[in-house]
Amino acid sequence: MDMIDYTGKLNTHEEYIKILNKLENKTKYIEIVIINNKNKNDLVFKFKDNIIETKKVSEWWGTITKGTRYLYKIIATKEIFTYLRKFETFTKYYKYGSNNESLKRGDYSLITDFGMDDIAFFDKDNVCLLCTTTHEGYILINKKL
C-alpha cells in the first residue's frame, strides 16, 4: 500500500466532504469492521442488500486484536456516499505539543456521529484508497488521492 498518514486532516466537515467526493468515483467497495460486536452499524443495516461478504477477523488494515470482530464488505453506491455525507467526519484527532502548559495532556481523538467502527475504501483493483482506525483517530490515505 502506498499510504500516507492523514490523521488529524479530516477534522472538519468540509475536509471530510472533499475526500468523500474524491473517493466516490474511485471506490468499488467499502469494508466496515464493527469494533463493539454487540452494536450494529447503521450503515451496515441500511445497506444490507449491498453486502457481498461477511467474516470474522482479528486483523484488518493496520489493526490486530486478540478477539474477533465482524467485517462487512459492501458494494459502493451513490446512495452509500450520500448517506456518509450526513456525518460530521469519521473521527477527529488533535495533537498537542508539550510547549503549551495548559495543553500538556497530549494527543487525543474524539468519536464523532460516525461512531467508532473502522472503515476502508477500495478501488476496482482492490487497492485501499483510505482506511481508518476510527476509535483511535487514525486515518491513512492512498497517495493517488
CSV table of N, CA and C in Angstrom, one decimal:
chain,number,residue,atom,x,y,z
A,1,MET,N,0.8,-1.2,0.0
A,1,MET,CA,0.0,0.0,0.0
A,1,MET,C,0.9,1.2,0.0
A,2,ASP,N,0.5,2.2,-0.8
A,2,ASP,CA,1.3,3.4,-0.9
A,2,ASP,C,0.5,4.5,-0.1
A,3,MET,N,0.5,4.4,1.2
A,3,MET,CA,-0.4,5.2,2.0
A,3,MET,C,0.4,6.2,2.8
A,4,ILE,N,-0.2,7.4,3.1
A,4,ILE,CA,0.4,8.4,3.9
A,4,ILE,C,-0.5,8.7,5.1
A,5,ASP,N,0.0,9.1,6.2
A,5,ASP,CA,-0.7,9.4,7.4
A,5,ASP,C,-1.5,10.6,7.2
A,6,TYR,N,-2.8,10.5,7.4
A,6,TYR,CA,-3.8,11.6,7.2
A,6,TYR,C,-4.5,12.0,8.5
A,7,THR,N,-3.9,11.4,9.6
A,7,THR,CA,-4.5,11.6,10.9
A,7,THR,C,-4.6,13.1,11.2
A,8,GLY,N,-5.8,13.6,11.7
A,8,GLY,CA,-6.0,14.9,12.0
A,8,GLY,C,-6.3,15.9,10.9
A,9,LYS,N,-6.3,15.3,9.6
A,9,LYS,CA,-6.5,16.2,8.5
A,9,LYS,C,-8.0,16.2,8.0
A,10,LEU,N,-8.8,15.4,8.6
A,10,LEU,CA,-10.3,15.4,8.3
A,10,LEU,C,-11.1,15.8,9.5
A,11,ASN,N,-10.6,16.8,10.2
A,11,ASN,CA,-11.3,17.2,11.5
A,11,ASN,C,-12.5,18.1,11.2
A,12,THR,N,-12.6,18.6,10.0
A,12,THR,CA,-13.8,19.4,9.7
A,12,THR,C,-14.7,18.7,8.7
A,13,HIS,N,-16.0,19.1,8.7
A,13,HIS,CA,-16.9,18.5,7.7
A,13,HIS,C,-16.5,18.9,6.3
A,14,GLU,N,-16.0,20.0,6.1
A,14,GLU,CA,-15.6,20.5,4.7
A,14,GLU,C,-14.5,19.6,4.2
A,15,GLU,N,-13.5,19.3,5.0
A,15,GLU,CA,-12.4,18.4,4.6
A,15,GLU,C,-12.9,17.0,4.3
A,16,TYR,N,-13.8,16.5,5.2
A,16,TYR,CA,-14.4,15.2,5.0
A,16,TYR,C,-15.2,15.1,3.7
A,17,ILE,N,-16.0,16.1,3.4
A,17,ILE,CA,-16.7,16.1,2.2
A,17,ILE,C,-15.8,16.1,0.9
A,18,LYS,N,-14.8,16.8,1.0
A,18,LYS,CA,-13.8,16.9,-0.1
A,18,LYS,C,-13.2,15.5,-0.4
A,19,ILE,N,-12.9,14.8,0.6
A,19,ILE,CA,-12.3,13.4,0.5
A,19,ILE,C,-13.4,12.4,0.0
A,20,LEU,N,-14.6,12.5,0.5
A,20,LEU,CA,-15.7,11.7,0.1
A,20,LEU,C,-16.0,11.9,-1.4
A,21,ASN,N,-15.9,13.1,-1.9
A,21,ASN,CA,-16.1,13.4,-3.3
A,21,ASN,C,-15.0,12.8,-4.2
A,22,LYS,N,-13.8,12.8,-3.7
A,22,LYS,CA,-12.7,12.1,-4.4
A,22,LYS,C,-12.9,10.6,-4.4
A,23,LEU,N,-13.3,10.1,-3.3
A,23,LEU,CA,-13.5,8.6,-3.1
A,23,LEU,C,-14.7,8.1,-4.0
A,24,GLU,N,-15.7,8.8,-4.1
A,24,GLU,CA,-17.0,8.3,-4.7
A,24,GLU,C,-16.8,7.7,-6.0
A,25,ASN,N,-16.1,8.3,-6.9
A,25,ASN,CA,-15.9,7.8,-8.3
A,25,ASN,C,-14.9,6.7,-8.4
A,26,LYS,N,-14.1,6.5,-7.4
A,26,LYS,CA,-13.0,5.6,-7.4
A,26,LYS,C,-13.2,4.3,-6.6
A,27,THR,N,-14.2,4.3,-5.7
A,27,THR,CA,-14.4,3.2,-4.8
A,27,THR,C,-15.3,2.2,-5.4
A,28,LYS,N,-14.9,0.9,-5.4
A,28,LYS,CA,-15.7,-0.2,-5.8
A,28,LYS,C,-16.4,-0.8,-4.6
A,29,TYR,N,-15.8,-0.9,-3.5
A,29,TYR,CA,-16.4,-1.5,-2.3
A,29,TYR,C,-15.8,-0.8,-1.1
A,30,ILE,N,-16.6,-1.0,0.0
A,30,ILE,CA,-16.2,-0.4,1.3
A,30,ILE,C,-16.1,-1.6,2.3
A,31,GLU,N,-15.2,-1.6,3.2
A,31,GLU,CA,-15.2,-2.5,4.3
A,31,GLU,C,-15.4,-1.8,5.6
A,32,ILE,N,-16.2,-2.4,6.4
A,32,ILE,CA,-16.5,-1.8,7.8
A,32,ILE,C,-16.3,-2.9,8.8
A,33,VAL,N,-15.5,-2.6,9.8
A,33,VAL,CA,-15.3,-3.5,10.9
A,33,VAL,C,-16.0,-3.0,12.1
A,34,ILE,N,-16.9,-3.8,12.7
A,34,ILE,CA,-17.7,-3.4,13.9
A,34,ILE,C,-16.8,-3.6,15.1
A,35,ILE,N,-16.4,-2.6,15.7
A,35,ILE,CA,-15.5,-2.6,16.9
A,35,ILE,C,-16.1,-3.2,18.1
A,36,ASN,N,-17.3,-2.8,18.4
A,36,ASN,CA,-18.0,-3.4,19.5
A,36,ASN,C,-19.1,-4.4,18.9
A,37,ASN,N,-18.7,-5.7,19.0
A,37,ASN,CA,-19.6,-6.7,18.4
A,37,ASN,C,-21.0,-6.7,18.9
A,38,LYS,N,-21.3,-6.1,20.0
A,38,LYS,CA,-22.7,-6.0,20.5
A,38,LYS,C,-23.5,-5.0,19.8
A,39,ASN,N,-22.9,-4.0,19.1
A,39,ASN,CA,-23.6,-3.0,18.4
A,39,ASN,C,-23.6,-3.2,16.9
A,40,LYS,N,-24.6,-2.9,16.3
A,40,LYS,CA,-24.7,-3.0,14.8
A,40,LYS,C,-24.5,-1.6,14.2
A,41,ASN,N,-23.8,-1.5,13.1
A,41,ASN,CA,-23.6,-0.3,12.5
A,41,ASN,C,-24.8,0.1,11.6
A,42,ASP,N,-25.3,1.3,11.7
A,42,ASP,CA,-26.5,1.7,10.9
A,42,ASP,C,-26.2,1.6,9.4
A,43,LEU,N,-25.0,1.9,8.9
A,43,LEU,CA,-24.6,1.8,7.5
A,43,LEU,C,-24.8,0.4,7.1
A,44,VAL,N,-24.3,-0.6,7.9
A,44,VAL,CA,-24.4,-2.0,7.5
A,44,VAL,C,-25.9,-2.4,7.4
A,45,PHE,N,-26.6,-2.0,8.4
A,45,PHE,CA,-28.1,-2.3,8.4
A,45,PHE,C,-28.8,-1.7,7.2
A,46,LYS,N,-28.6,-0.4,7.0
A,46,LYS,CA,-29.3,0.3,5.9
A,46,LYS,C,-28.9,-0.3,4.5
A,47,PHE,N,-27.7,-0.7,4.3
A,47,PHE,CA,-27.2,-1.2,3.0
A,47,PHE,C,-27.0,-2.7,3.0
A,48,LYS,N,-27.7,-3.4,3.8
A,48,LYS,CA,-27.5,-4.9,4.0
A,48,LYS,C,-27.7,-5.6,2.6
A,49,ASP,N,-28.5,-5.1,1.7
A,49,ASP,CA,-28.7,-5.8,0.4
A,49,ASP,C,-27.4,-5.6,-0.5
A,50,ASN,N,-26.5,-4.7,-0.1
A,50,ASN,CA,-25.3,-4.5,-0.9
A,50,ASN,C,-24.1,-5.3,-0.3
A,51,ILE,N,-24.3,-6.0,0.8
A,51,ILE,CA,-23.2,-6.7,1.4
A,51,ILE,C,-22.8,-7.9,0.5
A,52,ILE,N,-21.5,-8.0,0.2
A,52,ILE,CA,-21.1,-9.1,-0.6
A,52,ILE,C,-20.2,-10.1,0.2
A,53,GLU,N,-19.9,-9.7,1.4
A,53,GLU,CA,-19.1,-10.7,2.2
A,53,GLU,C,-19.2,-10.2,3.7
A,54,THR,N,-19.3,-11.2,4.5
A,54,THR,CA,-19.2,-11.0,6.0
A,54,THR,C,-18.3,-12.0,6.6
A,55,LYS,N,-17.4,-11.6,7.4
A,55,LYS,CA,-16.4,-12.6,8.0
A,55,LYS,C,-16.0,-12.1,9.4
A,56,LYS,N,-15.5,-13.0,10.2
A,56,LYS,CA,-14.9,-12.6,11.5
A,56,LYS,C,-13.4,-12.5,11.2
A,57,VAL,N,-12.9,-11.4,11.8
A,57,VAL,CA,-11.4,-11.1,11.6
A,57,VAL,C,-10.8,-10.7,12.9
A,58,SER,N,-9.5,-10.9,13.0
A,58,SER,CA,-8.7,-10.4,14.1
A,58,SER,C,-7.6,-9.5,13.6
A,59,GLU,N,-7.6,-9.3,12.3
A,59,GLU,CA,-6.6,-8.4,11.7
A,59,GLU,C,-7.3,-7.7,10.5
A,60,TRP,N,-7.1,-6.4,10.4
A,60,TRP,CA,-7.6,-5.6,9.3
A,60,TRP,C,-6.7,-4.4,9.1
A,61,TRP,N,-6.8,-3.7,8.1
A,61,TRP,CA,-5.8,-2.6,7.8
A,61,TRP,C,-5.3,-1.9,9.0
A,62,GLY,N,-4.1,-2.2,9.4
A,62,GLY,CA,-3.4,-1.5,10.5
A,62,GLY,C,-3.8,-1.9,11.9
A,63,THR,N,-4.7,-2.9,12.0
A,63,THR,CA,-5.1,-3.3,13.3
A,63,THR,C,-5.0,-4.8,13.6
A,64,ILE,N,-4.6,-5.1,14.7
A,64,ILE,CA,-4.5,-6.5,15.1
A,64,ILE,C,-5.1,-6.6,16.5
A,65,THR,N,-6.0,-7.5,16.8
A,65,THR,CA,-6.6,-7.7,18.1
A,65,THR,C,-6.6,-9.1,18.5
A,66,LYS,N,-6.7,-9.4,19.8
A,66,LYS,CA,-6.8,-10.7,20.3
A,66,LYS,C,-8.2,-11.4,20.0
A,67,GLY,N,-9.2,-10.5,20.1
A,67,GLY,CA,-10.5,-11.0,19.8
A,67,GLY,C,-10.9,-11.0,18.4
A,68,THR,N,-12.1,-11.3,18.0
A,68,THR,CA,-12.5,-11.2,16.6
A,68,THR,C,-13.6,-10.2,16.5
A,69,ARG,N,-13.7,-9.6,15.3
A,69,ARG,CA,-14.7,-8.6,15.0
A,69,ARG,C,-15.4,-9.0,13.7
A,70,TYR,N,-16.5,-8.4,13.4
A,70,TYR,CA,-17.2,-8.7,12.2
A,70,TYR,C,-16.8,-7.6,11.1
A,71,LEU,N,-16.4,-8.1,10.0
A,71,LEU,CA,-16.0,-7.2,8.8
A,71,LEU,C,-17.1,-7.4,7.8
A,72,TYR,N,-17.6,-6.3,7.3
A,72,TYR,CA,-18.6,-6.4,6.2
A,72,TYR,C,-18.0,-5.7,5.0
A,73,LYS,N,-18.1,-6.4,3.9
A,73,LYS,CA,-17.6,-5.9,2.6
A,73,LYS,C,-18.9,-5.5,1.8
A,74,ILE,N,-19.0,-4.2,1.4
A,74,ILE,CA,-20.3,-3.7,0.9
A,74,ILE,C,-19.9,-3.0,-0.5
A,75,ILE,N,-20.7,-3.3,-1.5
A,75,ILE,CA,-20.6,-2.6,-2.8
A,75,ILE,C,-20.9,-1.1,-2.6
A,76,ALA,N,-20.0,-0.3,-3.1
A,76,ALA,CA,-20.1,1.1,-3.0
A,76,ALA,C,-21.1,1.6,-4.1
A,77,THR,N,-22.0,2.4,-3.6
A,77,THR,CA,-23.1,3.0,-4.4
A,77,THR,C,-23.2,4.5,-4.2
A,78,LYS,N,-23.8,5.2,-5.1
A,78,LYS,CA,-24.1,6.6,-4.9
A,78,LYS,C,-24.8,6.9,-3.6
A,79,GLU,N,-25.8,6.0,-3.3
A,79,GLU,CA,-26.6,6.1,-2.1
A,79,GLU,C,-25.8,6.0,-0.8
A,80,ILE,N,-24.7,5.1,-0.8
A,80,ILE,CA,-23.9,5.0,0.4
A,80,ILE,C,-23.1,6.3,0.6
A,81,PHE,N,-22.6,6.9,-0.5
A,81,PHE,CA,-21.9,8.1,-0.3
A,81,PHE,C,-22.8,9.3,0.1
A,82,THR,N,-24.0,9.3,-0.4
A,82,THR,CA,-25.0,10.3,0.1
A,82,THR,C,-25.2,10.1,1.6
A,83,TYR,N,-25.3,8.9,2.0
A,83,TYR,CA,-25.5,8.5,3.4
A,83,TYR,C,-24.3,9.0,4.3
A,84,LEU,N,-23.1,8.7,3.8
A,84,LEU,CA,-21.9,9.1,4.5
A,84,LEU,C,-21.7,10.6,4.7
A,85,ARG,N,-22.2,11.4,3.7
A,85,ARG,CA,-22.1,12.8,3.7
A,85,ARG,C,-22.9,13.4,4.9
A,86,LYS,N,-23.8,12.7,5.5
A,86,LYS,CA,-24.6,13.3,6.6
A,86,LYS,C,-23.8,13.4,7.9
A,87,PHE,N,-22.7,12.6,8.0
A,87,PHE,CA,-21.9,12.7,9.2
A,87,PHE,C,-20.9,13.9,9.2
A,88,GLU,N,-20.5,14.3,10.4
A,88,GLU,CA,-19.6,15.4,10.5
A,88,GLU,C,-18.2,15.0,9.9
A,89,THR,N,-17.7,13.9,10.3
A,89,THR,CA,-16.5,13.3,9.8
A,89,THR,C,-16.3,12.0,10.4
A,90,PHE,N,-15.3,11.2,10.0
A,90,PHE,CA,-15.1,9.9,10.6
A,90,PHE,C,-14.6,10.0,12.0
A,91,THR,N,-13.6,10.8,12.3
A,91,THR,CA,-13.1,10.9,13.6
A,91,THR,C,-12.3,12.3,13.6
A,92,LYS,N,-12.1,12.8,14.8
A,92,LYS,CA,-11.3,14.0,15.0
A,92,LYS,C,-10.0,13.6,15.8
A,93,TYR,N,-8.9,14.1,15.4
A,93,TYR,CA,-7.6,13.8,16.1
A,93,TYR,C,-6.9,15.1,16.4
A,94,TYR,N,-6.5,15.3,17.6
A,94,TYR,CA,-5.8,16.6,18.0
A,94,TYR,C,-4.5,16.2,18.6
A,95,LYS,N,-3.5,16.9,18.1
A,95,LYS,CA,-2.1,16.7,18.6
A,95,LYS,C,-1.7,18.0,19.3
A,96,TYR,N,-1.2,17.8,20.5
A,96,TYR,CA,-0.8,19.0,21.3
A,96,TYR,C,0.7,18.8,21.7
A,97,GLY,N,1.4,19.9,21.5
A,97,GLY,CA,2.8,19.8,21.9
A,97,GLY,C,3.0,20.1,23.4
A,98,SER,N,4.1,19.8,24.0
A,98,SER,CA,4.4,20.0,25.4
A,98,SER,C,4.8,21.4,25.7
A,99,ASN,N,4.9,22.3,24.6
A,99,ASN,CA,5.4,23.7,24.9
A,99,ASN,C,4.3,24.6,25.4
A,100,ASN,N,3.0,24.1,25.4
A,100,ASN,CA,1.9,24.9,26.0
A,100,ASN,C,1.5,24.3,27.3
A,101,GLU,N,1.7,24.9,28.4
A,101,GLU,CA,1.5,24.4,29.7
A,101,GLU,C,0.0,23.9,29.9
A,102,SER,N,-0.9,24.6,29.3
A,102,SER,CA,-2.3,24.2,29.5
A,102,SER,C,-2.7,23.0,28.6
A,103,LEU,N,-1.9,22.6,27.7
A,103,LEU,CA,-2.2,21.5,26.8
A,103,LEU,C,-1.3,20.4,26.9
A,104,LYS,N,-0.7,20.1,28.0
A,104,LYS,CA,0.3,19.0,28.2
A,104,LYS,C,-0.4,17.7,28.2
A,105,ARG,N,-1.7,17.6,28.1
A,105,ARG,CA,-2.3,16.3,28.2
A,105,ARG,C,-2.0,15.3,27.0
A,106,GLY,N,-1.4,15.8,26.0
A,106,GLY,CA,-1.0,15.0,24.8
A,106,GLY,C,-2.0,14.9,23.7
A,107,ASP,N,-1.8,14.0,22.8
A,107,ASP,CA,-2.7,13.7,21.7
A,107,ASP,C,-3.9,13.0,22.1
A,108,TYR,N,-5.0,13.3,21.4
A,108,TYR,CA,-6.3,12.6,21.7
A,108,TYR,C,-7.2,12.6,20.5
A,109,SER,N,-8.1,11.7,20.5
A,109,SER,CA,-9.1,11.6,19.4
A,109,SER,C,-10.5,11.7,20.0
A,110,LEU,N,-11.4,12.2,19.1
A,110,LEU,CA,-12.8,12.3,19.5
A,110,LEU,C,-13.7,11.4,18.6
A,111,ILE,N,-14.6,10.7,19.1
A,111,ILE,CA,-15.5,9.9,18.3
A,111,ILE,C,-16.6,10.9,17.9
A,112,THR,N,-16.9,10.9,16.6
A,112,THR,CA,-18.0,11.8,16.1
A,112,THR,C,-19.3,11.0,15.9
A,113,ASP,N,-20.2,11.6,15.2
A,113,ASP,CA,-21.5,11.0,15.0
A,113,ASP,C,-21.4,9.8,14.0
A,114,PHE,N,-20.2,9.6,13.4
A,114,PHE,CA,-20.0,8.4,12.6
A,114,PHE,C,-19.9,7.2,13.5
A,115,GLY,N,-19.4,7.3,14.7
A,115,GLY,CA,-19.3,6.2,15.6
A,115,GLY,C,-17.8,5.7,15.7
A,116,MET,N,-17.6,4.5,16.2
A,116,MET,CA,-16.3,4.1,16.4
A,116,MET,C,-15.8,3.0,15.5
A,117,ASP,N,-16.7,2.6,14.6
A,117,ASP,CA,-16.3,1.5,13.7
A,117,ASP,C,-15.3,1.9,12.6
A,118,ASP,N,-14.4,1.0,12.3
A,118,ASP,CA,-13.3,1.3,11.3
A,118,ASP,C,-13.9,1.1,9.9
A,119,ILE,N,-13.5,1.9,9.0
A,119,ILE,CA,-14.0,1.9,7.6
A,119,ILE,C,-12.8,2.0,6.6
A,120,ALA,N,-12.9,1.3,5.5
A,120,ALA,CA,-11.9,1.4,4.4
A,120,ALA,C,-12.6,1.4,3.1
A,121,PHE,N,-12.0,2.1,2.1
A,121,PHE,CA,-12.5,2.2,0.7
A,121,PHE,C,-11.5,1.6,-0.2
A,122,PHE,N,-12.0,0.8,-1.1
A,122,PHE,CA,-11.1,0.1,-2.1
A,122,PHE,C,-11.5,0.3,-3.5
A,123,ASP,N,-10.5,0.4,-4.4
A,123,ASP,CA,-10.9,0.6,-5.8
A,123,ASP,C,-11.1,-0.7,-6.5
A,124,LYS,N,-11.2,-0.7,-7.8
A,124,LYS,CA,-11.5,-1.9,-8.7
A,124,LYS,C,-10.4,-2.9,-8.6
A,125,ASP,N,-9.2,-2.4,-8.3
A,125,ASP,CA,-8.0,-3.3,-8.3
A,125,ASP,C,-7.7,-3.8,-6.8
A,126,ASN,N,-8.7,-3.6,-5.9
A,126,ASN,CA,-8.6,-4.0,-4.5
A,126,ASN,C,-7.5,-3.2,-3.8
A,127,VAL,N,-7.2,-2.0,-4.3
A,127,VAL,CA,-6.2,-1.2,-3.6
A,127,VAL,C,-6.9,-0.3,-2.6
A,128,CYS,N,-6.4,-0.2,-1.4
A,128,CYS,CA,-7.0,0.6,-0.4
A,128,CYS,C,-6.8,2.1,-0.7
A,129,LEU,N,-7.9,2.9,-0.7
A,129,LEU,CA,-7.8,4.3,-1.0
A,129,LEU,C,-7.7,5.1,0.2
A,130,LEU,N,-8.5,4.7,1.2
A,130,LEU,CA,-8.5,5.4,2.5
A,130,LEU,C,-8.9,4.3,3.6
A,131,CYS,N,-8.3,4.4,4.7
A,131,CYS,CA,-8.7,3.5,5.8
A,131,CYS,C,-8.6,4.2,7.2
A,132,THR,N,-9.5,3.8,8.1
A,132,THR,CA,-9.4,4.5,9.4
A,132,THR,C,-9.3,3.4,10.5
A,133,THR,N,-8.7,3.8,11.6
A,133,THR,CA,-8.8,3.1,12.8
A,133,THR,C,-9.6,4.2,13.7
A,134,THR,N,-10.9,4.2,13.4
A,134,THR,CA,-11.7,5.3,13.8
A,134,THR,C,-11.7,5.6,15.3
A,135,HIS,N,-11.8,4.5,16.1
A,135,HIS,CA,-11.9,4.7,17.5
A,135,HIS,C,-10.6,5.2,18.1
A,136,GLU,N,-9.5,5.1,17.4
A,136,GLU,CA,-8.2,5.7,17.8
A,136,GLU,C,-7.9,7.0,17.1
A,137,GLY,N,-8.7,7.4,16.2
A,137,GLY,CA,-8.5,8.6,15.5
A,137,GLY,C,-7.5,8.6,14.3
A,138,TYR,N,-7.1,7.4,13.9
A,138,TYR,CA,-6.1,7.3,12.8
A,138,TYR,C,-6.7,7.2,11.4
A,139,ILE,N,-6.1,7.9,10.4
A,139,ILE,CA,-6.6,7.8,9.0
A,139,ILE,C,-5.3,7.7,8.2
A,140,LEU,N,-5.4,6.8,7.2
A,140,LEU,CA,-4.4,6.6,6.2
A,140,LEU,C,-5.1,6.9,4.8
A,141,ILE,N,-4.4,7.5,3.9
A,141,ILE,CA,-4.9,7.8,2.6
A,141,ILE,C,-3.9,7.4,1.5
A,142,ASN,N,-4.4,6.9,0.4
A,142,ASN,CA,-3.5,6.5,-0.7
A,142,ASN,C,-3.0,7.8,-1.3
A,143,LYS,N,-1.7,7.7,-1.7
A,143,LYS,CA,-1.0,8.9,-2.3
A,143,LYS,C,-1.7,9.3,-3.6
A,144,LYS,N,-2.4,8.4,-4.3
A,144,LYS,CA,-3.0,8.8,-5.6
A,144,LYS,C,-4.3,9.6,-5.4
A,145,LEU,N,-4.8,9.7,-4.2
A,145,LEU,CA,-5.9,10.7,-3.9
A,145,LEU,C,-5.3,12.0,-3.6
